[in-house]
GROMACS .gro file of N, CA and C in nm:
model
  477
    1UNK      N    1  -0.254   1.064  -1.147
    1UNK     CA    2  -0.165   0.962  -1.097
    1UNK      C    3  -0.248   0.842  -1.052
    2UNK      N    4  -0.244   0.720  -1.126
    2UNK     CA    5  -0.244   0.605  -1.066
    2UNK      C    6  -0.184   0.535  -0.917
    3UNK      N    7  -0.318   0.511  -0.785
    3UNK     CA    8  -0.188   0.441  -0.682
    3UNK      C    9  -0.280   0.302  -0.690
    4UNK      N   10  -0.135   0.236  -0.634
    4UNK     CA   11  -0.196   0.080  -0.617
    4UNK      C   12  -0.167   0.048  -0.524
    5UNK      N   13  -0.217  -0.076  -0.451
    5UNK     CA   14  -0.230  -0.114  -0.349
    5UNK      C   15  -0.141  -0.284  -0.396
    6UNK      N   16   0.008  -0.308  -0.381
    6UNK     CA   17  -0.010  -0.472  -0.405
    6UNK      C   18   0.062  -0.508  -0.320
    7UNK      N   19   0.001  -0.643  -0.308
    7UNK     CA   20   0.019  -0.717  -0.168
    7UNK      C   21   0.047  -0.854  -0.207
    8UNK      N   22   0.134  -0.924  -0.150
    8UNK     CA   23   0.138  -1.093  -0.152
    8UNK      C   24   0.044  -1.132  -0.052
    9UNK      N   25  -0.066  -1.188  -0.086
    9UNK     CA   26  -0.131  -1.286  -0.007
    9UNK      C   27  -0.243  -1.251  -0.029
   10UNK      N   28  -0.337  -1.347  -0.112
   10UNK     CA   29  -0.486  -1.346  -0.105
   10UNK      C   30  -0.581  -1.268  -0.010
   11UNK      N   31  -0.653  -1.154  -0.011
   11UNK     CA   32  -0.756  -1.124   0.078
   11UNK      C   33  -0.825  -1.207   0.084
   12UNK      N   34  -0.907  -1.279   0.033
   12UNK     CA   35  -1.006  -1.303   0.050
   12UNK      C   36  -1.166  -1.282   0.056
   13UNK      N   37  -1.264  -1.313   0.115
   13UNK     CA   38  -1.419  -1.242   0.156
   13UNK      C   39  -1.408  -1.258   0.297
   14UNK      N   40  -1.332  -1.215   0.365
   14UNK     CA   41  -1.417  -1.174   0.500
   14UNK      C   42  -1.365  -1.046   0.550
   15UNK      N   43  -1.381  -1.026   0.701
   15UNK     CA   44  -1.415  -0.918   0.763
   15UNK      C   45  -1.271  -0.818   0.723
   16UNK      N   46  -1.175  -0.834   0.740
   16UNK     CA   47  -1.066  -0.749   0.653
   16UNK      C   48  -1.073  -0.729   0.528
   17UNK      N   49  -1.100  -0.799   0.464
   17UNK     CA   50  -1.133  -0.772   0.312
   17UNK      C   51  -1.249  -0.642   0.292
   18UNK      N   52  -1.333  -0.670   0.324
   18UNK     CA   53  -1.467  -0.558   0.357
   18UNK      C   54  -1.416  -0.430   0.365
   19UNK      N   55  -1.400  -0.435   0.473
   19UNK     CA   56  -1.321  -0.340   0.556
   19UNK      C   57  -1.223  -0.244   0.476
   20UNK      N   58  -1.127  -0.318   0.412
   20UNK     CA   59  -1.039  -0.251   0.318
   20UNK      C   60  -1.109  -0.222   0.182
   21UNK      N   61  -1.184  -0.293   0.121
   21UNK     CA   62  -1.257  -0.250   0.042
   21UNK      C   63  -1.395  -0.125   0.029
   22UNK      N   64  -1.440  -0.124   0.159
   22UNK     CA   65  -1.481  -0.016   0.215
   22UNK      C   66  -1.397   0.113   0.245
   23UNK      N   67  -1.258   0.130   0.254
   23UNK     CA   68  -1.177   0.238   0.232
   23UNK      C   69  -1.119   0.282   0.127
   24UNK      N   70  -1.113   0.166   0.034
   24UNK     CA   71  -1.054   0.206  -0.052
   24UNK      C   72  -1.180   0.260  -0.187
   25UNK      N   73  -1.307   0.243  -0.097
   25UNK     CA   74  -1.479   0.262  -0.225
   25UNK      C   75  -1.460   0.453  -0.173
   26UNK      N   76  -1.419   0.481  -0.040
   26UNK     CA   77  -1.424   0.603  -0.002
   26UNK      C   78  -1.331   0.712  -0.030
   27UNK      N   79  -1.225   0.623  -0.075
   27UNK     CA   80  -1.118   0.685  -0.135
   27UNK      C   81  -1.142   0.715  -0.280
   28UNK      N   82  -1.174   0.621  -0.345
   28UNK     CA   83  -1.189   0.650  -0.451
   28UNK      C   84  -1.293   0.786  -0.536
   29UNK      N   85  -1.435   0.767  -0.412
   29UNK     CA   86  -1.502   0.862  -0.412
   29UNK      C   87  -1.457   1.001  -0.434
   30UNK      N   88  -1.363   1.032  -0.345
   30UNK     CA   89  -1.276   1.157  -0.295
   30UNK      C   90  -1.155   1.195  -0.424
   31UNK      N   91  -1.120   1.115  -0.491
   31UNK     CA   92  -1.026   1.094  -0.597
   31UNK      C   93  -1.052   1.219  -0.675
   32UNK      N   94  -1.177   1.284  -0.738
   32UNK     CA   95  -1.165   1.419  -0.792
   32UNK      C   96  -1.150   1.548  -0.676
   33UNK      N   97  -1.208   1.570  -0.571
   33UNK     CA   98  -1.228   1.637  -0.528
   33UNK      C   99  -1.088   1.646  -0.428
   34UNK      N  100  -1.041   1.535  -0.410
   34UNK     CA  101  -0.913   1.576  -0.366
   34UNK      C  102  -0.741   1.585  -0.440
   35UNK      N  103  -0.794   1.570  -0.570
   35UNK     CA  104  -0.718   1.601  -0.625
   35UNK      C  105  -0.575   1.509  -0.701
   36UNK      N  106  -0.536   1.388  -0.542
   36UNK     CA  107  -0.466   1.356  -0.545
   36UNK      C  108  -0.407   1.274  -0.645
   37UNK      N  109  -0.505   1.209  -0.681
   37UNK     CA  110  -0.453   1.060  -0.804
   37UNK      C  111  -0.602   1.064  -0.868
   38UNK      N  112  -0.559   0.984  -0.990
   38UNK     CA  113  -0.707   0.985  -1.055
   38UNK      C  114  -0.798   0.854  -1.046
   39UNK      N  115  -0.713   0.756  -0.973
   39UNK     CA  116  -0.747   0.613  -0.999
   39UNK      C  117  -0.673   0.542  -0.935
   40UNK      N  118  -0.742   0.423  -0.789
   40UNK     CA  119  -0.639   0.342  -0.731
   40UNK      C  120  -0.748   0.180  -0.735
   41UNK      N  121  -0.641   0.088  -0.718
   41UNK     CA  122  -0.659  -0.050  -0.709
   41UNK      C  123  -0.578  -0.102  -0.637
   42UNK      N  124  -0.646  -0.191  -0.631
   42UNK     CA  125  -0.581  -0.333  -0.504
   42UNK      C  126  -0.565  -0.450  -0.597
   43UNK      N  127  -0.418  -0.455  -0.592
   43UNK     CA  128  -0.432  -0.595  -0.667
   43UNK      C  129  -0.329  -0.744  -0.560
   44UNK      N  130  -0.303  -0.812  -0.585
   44UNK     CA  131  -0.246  -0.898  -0.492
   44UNK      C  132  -0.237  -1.021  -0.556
   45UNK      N  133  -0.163  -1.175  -0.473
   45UNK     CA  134  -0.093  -1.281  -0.578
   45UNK      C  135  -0.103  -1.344  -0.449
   46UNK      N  136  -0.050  -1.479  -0.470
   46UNK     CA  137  -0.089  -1.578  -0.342
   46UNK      C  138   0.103  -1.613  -0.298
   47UNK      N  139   0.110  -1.635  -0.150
   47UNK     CA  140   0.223  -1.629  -0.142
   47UNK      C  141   0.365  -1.773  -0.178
   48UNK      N  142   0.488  -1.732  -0.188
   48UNK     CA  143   0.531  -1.871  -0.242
   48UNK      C  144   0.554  -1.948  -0.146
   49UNK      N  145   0.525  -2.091  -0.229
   49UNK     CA  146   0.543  -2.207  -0.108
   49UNK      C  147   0.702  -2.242  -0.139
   50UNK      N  148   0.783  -2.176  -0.198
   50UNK     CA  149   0.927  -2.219  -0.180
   50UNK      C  150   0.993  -2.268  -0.055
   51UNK      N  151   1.067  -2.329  -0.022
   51UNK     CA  152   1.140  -2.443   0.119
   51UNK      C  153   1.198  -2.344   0.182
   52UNK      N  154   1.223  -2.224   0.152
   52UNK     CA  155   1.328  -2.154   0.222
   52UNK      C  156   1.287  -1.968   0.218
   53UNK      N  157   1.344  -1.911   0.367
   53UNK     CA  158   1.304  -1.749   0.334
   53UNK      C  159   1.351  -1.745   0.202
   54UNK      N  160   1.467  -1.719   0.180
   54UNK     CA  161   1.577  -1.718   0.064
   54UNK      C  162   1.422  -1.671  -0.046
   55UNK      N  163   1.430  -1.816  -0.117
   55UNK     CA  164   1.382  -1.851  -0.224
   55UNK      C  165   1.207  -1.828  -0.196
   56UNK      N  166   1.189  -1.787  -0.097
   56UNK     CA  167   1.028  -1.743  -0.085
   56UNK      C  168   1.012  -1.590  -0.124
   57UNK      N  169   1.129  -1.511  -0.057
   57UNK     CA  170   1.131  -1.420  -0.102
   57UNK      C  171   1.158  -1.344  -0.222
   58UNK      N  172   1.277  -1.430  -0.287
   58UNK     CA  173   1.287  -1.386  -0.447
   58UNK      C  174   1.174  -1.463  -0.536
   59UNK      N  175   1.090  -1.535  -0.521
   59UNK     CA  176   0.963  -1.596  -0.591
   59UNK      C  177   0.896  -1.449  -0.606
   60UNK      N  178   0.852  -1.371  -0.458
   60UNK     CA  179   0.793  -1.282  -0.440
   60UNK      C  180   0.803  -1.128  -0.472
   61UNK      N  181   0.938  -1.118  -0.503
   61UNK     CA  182   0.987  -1.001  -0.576
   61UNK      C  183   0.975  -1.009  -0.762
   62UNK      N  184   0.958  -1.160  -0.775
   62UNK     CA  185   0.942  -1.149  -0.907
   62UNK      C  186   0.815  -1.119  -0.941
   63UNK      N  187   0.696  -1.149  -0.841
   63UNK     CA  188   0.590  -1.115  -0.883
   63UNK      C  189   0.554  -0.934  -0.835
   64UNK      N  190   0.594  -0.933  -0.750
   64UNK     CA  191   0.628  -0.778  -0.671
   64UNK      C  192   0.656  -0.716  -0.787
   65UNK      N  193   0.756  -0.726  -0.862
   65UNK     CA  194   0.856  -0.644  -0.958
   65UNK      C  195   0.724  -0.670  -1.115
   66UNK      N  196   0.712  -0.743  -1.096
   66UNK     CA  197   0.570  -0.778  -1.260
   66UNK      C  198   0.456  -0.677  -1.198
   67UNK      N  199   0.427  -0.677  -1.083
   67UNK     CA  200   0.293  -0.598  -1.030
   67UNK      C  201   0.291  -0.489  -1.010
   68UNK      N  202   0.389  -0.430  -1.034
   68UNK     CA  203   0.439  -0.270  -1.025
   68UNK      C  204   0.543  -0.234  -1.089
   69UNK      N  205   0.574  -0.272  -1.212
   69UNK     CA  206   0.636  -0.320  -1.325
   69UNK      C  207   0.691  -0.158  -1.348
   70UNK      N  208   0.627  -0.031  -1.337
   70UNK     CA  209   0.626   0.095  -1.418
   70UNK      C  210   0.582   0.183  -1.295
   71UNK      N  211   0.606   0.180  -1.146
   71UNK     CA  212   0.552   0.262  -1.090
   71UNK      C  213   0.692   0.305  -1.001
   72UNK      N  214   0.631   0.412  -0.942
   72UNK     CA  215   0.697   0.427  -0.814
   72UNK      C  216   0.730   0.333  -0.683
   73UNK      N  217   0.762   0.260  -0.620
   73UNK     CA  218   0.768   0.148  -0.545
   73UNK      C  219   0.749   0.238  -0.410
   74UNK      N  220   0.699   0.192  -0.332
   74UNK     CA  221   0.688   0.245  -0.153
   74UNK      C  222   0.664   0.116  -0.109
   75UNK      N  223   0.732   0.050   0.013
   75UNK     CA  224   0.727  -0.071   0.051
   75UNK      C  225   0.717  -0.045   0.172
   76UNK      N  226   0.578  -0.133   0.240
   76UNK     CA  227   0.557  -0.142   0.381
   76UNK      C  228   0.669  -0.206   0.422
   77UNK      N  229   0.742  -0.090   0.530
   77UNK     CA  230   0.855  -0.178   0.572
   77UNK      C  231   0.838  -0.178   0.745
   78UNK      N  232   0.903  -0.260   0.784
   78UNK     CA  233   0.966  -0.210   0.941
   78UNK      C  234   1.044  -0.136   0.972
   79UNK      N  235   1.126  -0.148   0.843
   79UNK     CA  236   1.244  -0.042   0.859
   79UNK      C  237   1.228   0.095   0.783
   80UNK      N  238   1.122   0.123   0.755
   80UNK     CA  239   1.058   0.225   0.696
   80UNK      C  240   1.049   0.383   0.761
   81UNK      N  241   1.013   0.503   0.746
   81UNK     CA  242   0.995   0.590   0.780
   81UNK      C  243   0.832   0.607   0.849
   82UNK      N  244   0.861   0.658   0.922
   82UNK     CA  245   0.701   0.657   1.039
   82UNK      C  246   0.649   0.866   0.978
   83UNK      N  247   0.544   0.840   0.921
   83UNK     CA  248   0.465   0.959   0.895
   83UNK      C  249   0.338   0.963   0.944
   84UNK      N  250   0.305   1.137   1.011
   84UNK     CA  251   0.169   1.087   1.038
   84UNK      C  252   0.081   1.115   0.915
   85UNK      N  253  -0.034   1.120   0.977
   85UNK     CA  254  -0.151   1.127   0.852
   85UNK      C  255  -0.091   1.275   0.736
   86UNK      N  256  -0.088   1.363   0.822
   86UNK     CA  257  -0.084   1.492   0.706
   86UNK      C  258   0.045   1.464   0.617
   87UNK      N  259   0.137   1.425   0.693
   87UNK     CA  260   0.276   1.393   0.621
   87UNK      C  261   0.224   1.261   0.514
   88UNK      N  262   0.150   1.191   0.572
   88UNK     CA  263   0.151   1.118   0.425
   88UNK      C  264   0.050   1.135   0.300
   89UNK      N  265  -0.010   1.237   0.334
   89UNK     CA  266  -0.089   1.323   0.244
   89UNK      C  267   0.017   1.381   0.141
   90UNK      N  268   0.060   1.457   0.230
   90UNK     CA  269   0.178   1.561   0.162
   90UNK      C  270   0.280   1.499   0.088
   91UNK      N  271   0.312   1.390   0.152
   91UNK     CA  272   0.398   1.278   0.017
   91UNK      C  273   0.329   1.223  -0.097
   92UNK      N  274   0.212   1.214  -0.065
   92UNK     CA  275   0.171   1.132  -0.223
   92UNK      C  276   0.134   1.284  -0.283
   93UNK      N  277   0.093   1.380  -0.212
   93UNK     CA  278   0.088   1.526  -0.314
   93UNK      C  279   0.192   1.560  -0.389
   94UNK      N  280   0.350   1.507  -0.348
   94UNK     CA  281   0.467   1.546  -0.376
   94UNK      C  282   0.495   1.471  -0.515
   95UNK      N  283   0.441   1.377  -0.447
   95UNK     CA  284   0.440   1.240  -0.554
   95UNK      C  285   0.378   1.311  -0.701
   96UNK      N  286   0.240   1.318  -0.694
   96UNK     CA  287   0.205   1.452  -0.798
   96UNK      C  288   0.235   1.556  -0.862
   97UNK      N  289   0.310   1.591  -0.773
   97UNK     CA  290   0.371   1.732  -0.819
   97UNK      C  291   0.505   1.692  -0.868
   98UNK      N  292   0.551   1.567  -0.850
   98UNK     CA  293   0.711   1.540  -0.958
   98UNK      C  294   0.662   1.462  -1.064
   99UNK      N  295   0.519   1.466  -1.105
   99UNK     CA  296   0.479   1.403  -1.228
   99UNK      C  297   0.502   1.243  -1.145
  100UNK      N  298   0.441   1.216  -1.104
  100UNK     CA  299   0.483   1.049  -1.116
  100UNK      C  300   0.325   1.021  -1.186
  101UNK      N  301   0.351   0.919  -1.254
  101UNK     CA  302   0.210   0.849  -1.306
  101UNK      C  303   0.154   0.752  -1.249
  102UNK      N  304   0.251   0.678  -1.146
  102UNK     CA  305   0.226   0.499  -1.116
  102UNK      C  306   0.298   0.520  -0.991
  103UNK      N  307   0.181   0.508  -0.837
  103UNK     CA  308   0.271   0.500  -0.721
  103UNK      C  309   0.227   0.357  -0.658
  104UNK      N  310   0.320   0.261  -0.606
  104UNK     CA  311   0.268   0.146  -0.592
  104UNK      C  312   0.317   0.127  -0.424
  105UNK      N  313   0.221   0.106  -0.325
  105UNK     CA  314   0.262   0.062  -0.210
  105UNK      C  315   0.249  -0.055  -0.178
  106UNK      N  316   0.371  -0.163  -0.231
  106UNK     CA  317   0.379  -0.274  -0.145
  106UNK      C  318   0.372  -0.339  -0.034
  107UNK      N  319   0.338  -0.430  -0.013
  107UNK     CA  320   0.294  -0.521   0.115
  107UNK      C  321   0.367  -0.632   0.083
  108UNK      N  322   0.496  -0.666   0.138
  108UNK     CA  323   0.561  -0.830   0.086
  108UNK      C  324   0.462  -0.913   0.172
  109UNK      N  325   0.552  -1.023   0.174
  109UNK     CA  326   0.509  -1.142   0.269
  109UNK      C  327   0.502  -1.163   0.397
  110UNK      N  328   0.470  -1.258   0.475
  110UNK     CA  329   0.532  -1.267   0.589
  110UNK      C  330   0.662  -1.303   0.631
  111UNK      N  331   0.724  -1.356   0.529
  111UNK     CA  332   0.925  -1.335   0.542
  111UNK      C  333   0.905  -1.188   0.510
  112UNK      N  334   0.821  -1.101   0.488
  112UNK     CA  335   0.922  -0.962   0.417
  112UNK      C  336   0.972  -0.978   0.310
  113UNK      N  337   1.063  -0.825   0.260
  113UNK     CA  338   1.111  -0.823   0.133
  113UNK      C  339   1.256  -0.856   0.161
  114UNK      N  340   1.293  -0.907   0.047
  114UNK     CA  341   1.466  -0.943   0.037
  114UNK      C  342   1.522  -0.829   0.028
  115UNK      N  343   1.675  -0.796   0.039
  115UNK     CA  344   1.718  -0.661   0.054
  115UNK      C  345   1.756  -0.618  -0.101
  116UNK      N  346   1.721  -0.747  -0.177
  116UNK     CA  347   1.759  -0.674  -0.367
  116UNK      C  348   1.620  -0.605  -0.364
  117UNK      N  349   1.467  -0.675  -0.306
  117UNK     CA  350   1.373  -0.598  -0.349
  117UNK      C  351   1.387  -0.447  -0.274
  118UNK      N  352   1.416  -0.486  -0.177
  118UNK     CA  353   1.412  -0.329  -0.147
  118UNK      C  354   1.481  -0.229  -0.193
  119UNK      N  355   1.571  -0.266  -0.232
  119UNK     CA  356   1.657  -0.190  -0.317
  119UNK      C  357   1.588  -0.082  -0.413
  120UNK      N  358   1.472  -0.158  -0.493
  120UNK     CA  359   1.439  -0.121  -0.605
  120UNK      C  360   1.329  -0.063  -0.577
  121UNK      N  361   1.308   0.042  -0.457
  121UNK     CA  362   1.205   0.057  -0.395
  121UNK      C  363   1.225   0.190  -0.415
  122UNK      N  364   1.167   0.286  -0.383
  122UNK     CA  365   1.187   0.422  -0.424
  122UNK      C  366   1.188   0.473  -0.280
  123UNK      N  367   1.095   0.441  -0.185
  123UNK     CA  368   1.031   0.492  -0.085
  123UNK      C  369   1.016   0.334   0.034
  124UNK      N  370   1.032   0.387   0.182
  124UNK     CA  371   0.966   0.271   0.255
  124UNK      C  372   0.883   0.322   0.410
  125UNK      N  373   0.772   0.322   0.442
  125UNK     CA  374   0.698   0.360   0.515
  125UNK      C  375   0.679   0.233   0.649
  126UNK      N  376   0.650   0.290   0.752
  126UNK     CA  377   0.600   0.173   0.828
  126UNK      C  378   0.481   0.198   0.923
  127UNK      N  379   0.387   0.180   0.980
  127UNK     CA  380   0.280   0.229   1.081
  127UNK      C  381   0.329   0.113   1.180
  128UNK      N  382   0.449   0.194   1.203
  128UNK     CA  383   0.471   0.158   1.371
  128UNK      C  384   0.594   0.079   1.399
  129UNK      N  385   0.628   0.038   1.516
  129UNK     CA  386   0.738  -0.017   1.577
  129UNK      C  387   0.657  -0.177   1.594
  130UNK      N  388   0.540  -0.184   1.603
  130UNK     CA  389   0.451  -0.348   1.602
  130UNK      C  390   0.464  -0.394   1.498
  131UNK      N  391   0.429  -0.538   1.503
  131UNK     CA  392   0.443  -0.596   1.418
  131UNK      C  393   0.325  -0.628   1.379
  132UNK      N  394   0.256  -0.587   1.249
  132UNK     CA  395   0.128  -0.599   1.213
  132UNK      C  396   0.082  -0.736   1.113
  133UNK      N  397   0.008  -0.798   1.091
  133UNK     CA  398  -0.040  -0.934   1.046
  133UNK      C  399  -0.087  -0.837   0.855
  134UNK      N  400  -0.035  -0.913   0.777
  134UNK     CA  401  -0.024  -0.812   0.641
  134UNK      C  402  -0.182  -0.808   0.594
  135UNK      N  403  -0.297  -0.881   0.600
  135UNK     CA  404  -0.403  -0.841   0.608
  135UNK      C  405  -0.432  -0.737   0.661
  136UNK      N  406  -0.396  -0.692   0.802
  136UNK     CA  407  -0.421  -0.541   0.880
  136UNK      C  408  -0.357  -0.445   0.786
  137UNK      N  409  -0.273  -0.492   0.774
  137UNK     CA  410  -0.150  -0.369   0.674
  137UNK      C  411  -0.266  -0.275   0.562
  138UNK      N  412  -0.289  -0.393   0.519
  138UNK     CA  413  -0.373  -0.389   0.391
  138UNK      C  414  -0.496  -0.229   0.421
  139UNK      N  415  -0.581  -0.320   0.545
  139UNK     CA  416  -0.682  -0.237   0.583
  139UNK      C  417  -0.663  -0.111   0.644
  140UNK      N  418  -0.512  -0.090   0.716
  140UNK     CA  419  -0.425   0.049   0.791
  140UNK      C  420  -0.417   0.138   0.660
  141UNK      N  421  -0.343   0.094   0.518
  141UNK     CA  422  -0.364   0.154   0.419
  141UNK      C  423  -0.443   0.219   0.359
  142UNK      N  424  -0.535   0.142   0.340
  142UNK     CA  425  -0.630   0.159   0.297
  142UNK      C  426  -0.718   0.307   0.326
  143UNK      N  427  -0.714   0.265   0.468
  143UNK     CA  428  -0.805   0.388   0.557
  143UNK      C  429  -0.692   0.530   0.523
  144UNK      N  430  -0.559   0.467   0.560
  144UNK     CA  431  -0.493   0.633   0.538
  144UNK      C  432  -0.506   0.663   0.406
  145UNK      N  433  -0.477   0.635   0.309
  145UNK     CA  434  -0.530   0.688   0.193
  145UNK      C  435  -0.696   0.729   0.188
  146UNK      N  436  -0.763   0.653   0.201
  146UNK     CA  437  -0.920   0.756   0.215
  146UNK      C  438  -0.849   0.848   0.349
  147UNK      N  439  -0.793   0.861   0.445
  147UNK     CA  440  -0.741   1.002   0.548
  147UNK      C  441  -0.681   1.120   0.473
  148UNK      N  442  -0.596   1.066   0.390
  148UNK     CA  443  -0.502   1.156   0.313
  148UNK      C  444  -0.568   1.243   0.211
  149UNK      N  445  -0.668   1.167   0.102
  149UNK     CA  446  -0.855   1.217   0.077
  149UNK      C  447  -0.916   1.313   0.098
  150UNK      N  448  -0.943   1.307   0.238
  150UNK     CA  449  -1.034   1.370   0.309
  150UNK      C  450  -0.918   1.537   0.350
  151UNK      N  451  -0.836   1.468   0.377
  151UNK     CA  452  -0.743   1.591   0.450
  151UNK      C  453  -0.711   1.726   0.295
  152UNK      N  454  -0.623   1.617   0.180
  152UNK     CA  455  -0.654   1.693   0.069
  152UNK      C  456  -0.776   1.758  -0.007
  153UNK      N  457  -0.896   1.674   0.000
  153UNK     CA  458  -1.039   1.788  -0.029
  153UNK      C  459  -1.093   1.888   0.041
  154UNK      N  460  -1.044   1.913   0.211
  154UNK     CA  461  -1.047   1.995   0.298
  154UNK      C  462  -1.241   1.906   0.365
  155UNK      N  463  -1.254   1.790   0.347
  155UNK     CA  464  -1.382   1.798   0.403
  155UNK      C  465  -1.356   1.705   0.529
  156UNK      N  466  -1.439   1.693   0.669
  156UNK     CA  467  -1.393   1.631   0.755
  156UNK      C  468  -1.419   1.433   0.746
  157UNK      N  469  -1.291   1.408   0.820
  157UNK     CA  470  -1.293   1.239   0.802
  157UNK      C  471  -1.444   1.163   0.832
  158UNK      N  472  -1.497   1.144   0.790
  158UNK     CA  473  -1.604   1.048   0.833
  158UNK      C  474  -1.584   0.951   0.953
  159UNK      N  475  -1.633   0.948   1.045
  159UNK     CA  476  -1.643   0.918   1.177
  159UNK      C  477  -1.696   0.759   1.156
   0.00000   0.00000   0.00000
């Protein structure tokens, strides 16, 4: 199983970028030995300058909907389901075990997703009742998937 990581809004090179790219080099590591997926990426698009939430947000579902064109959809939401680490192990294992090929965890914008994108979402997760800046999102991800890794190969989290 393929997972992806896509996000509206440029990372960039600095200290979040690293950071998430550093979880997601440790994740990947772990990718045979834990079994879970065979292959993940981060991909991402710059956000729209449209005049209005409205029309910022359907700009962003069109690219949302092209960037995960064939997958499973899971969308960082607020209004999402709160799992801890093992539970979200155990979902992307599940994820595996119903054959999925393509699991994609979205990150909209800072308007968020419109309620047609969510619609078309399969799944919606959230880390927390705060309101997190979608760069953090990025790097919270990141790390739980290398958590989820570590928990599925049975070896302990790296400190």
């Amino acid at each position: 199983m393929k997972l992806s990581i896509v996000a509206i809004g440029k990372m960039g090179r600095d200290e979040e970028a690293a950071l998430a790219m550093h979880y997601i080099k440790h994740a990947r590591n772990l990718s045979r030995p834990s079994g879970l997926w065979t292959e993940i990426e981060s991909v991402d698009t710059a956000e729209s300058r449209a005049q209005t939430v409205e029309l910022r947000q359907a700009d962003e579902a069109i690219q949302l909907g092209t960037m995960a064109k064939d997958a499973v959809r899971v969308a960082l939401d607020p209004r999402g389901a709160d799992m801890s680490s093992a539970e979200f192990m155990a979902f992307i294992a599940r994820q595996r075990t119903l054959g999925t090929r393509n699991l994609a965890f979205i990150i909209g914008g800072p308007d968020g997703f419109s309620p047609e994108f969510r619609a078309t979402c399969a799944h919606s997760i959230r880390f927390g009742a705060q309101t997190w800046p979608h760069r953090l999102v990025r790097v919270m991800l990141a790390e739980q998937l290398f958590r989820a890794a570590t928990l599925a190969a049975g070896v302990p989290y790296s400190r």
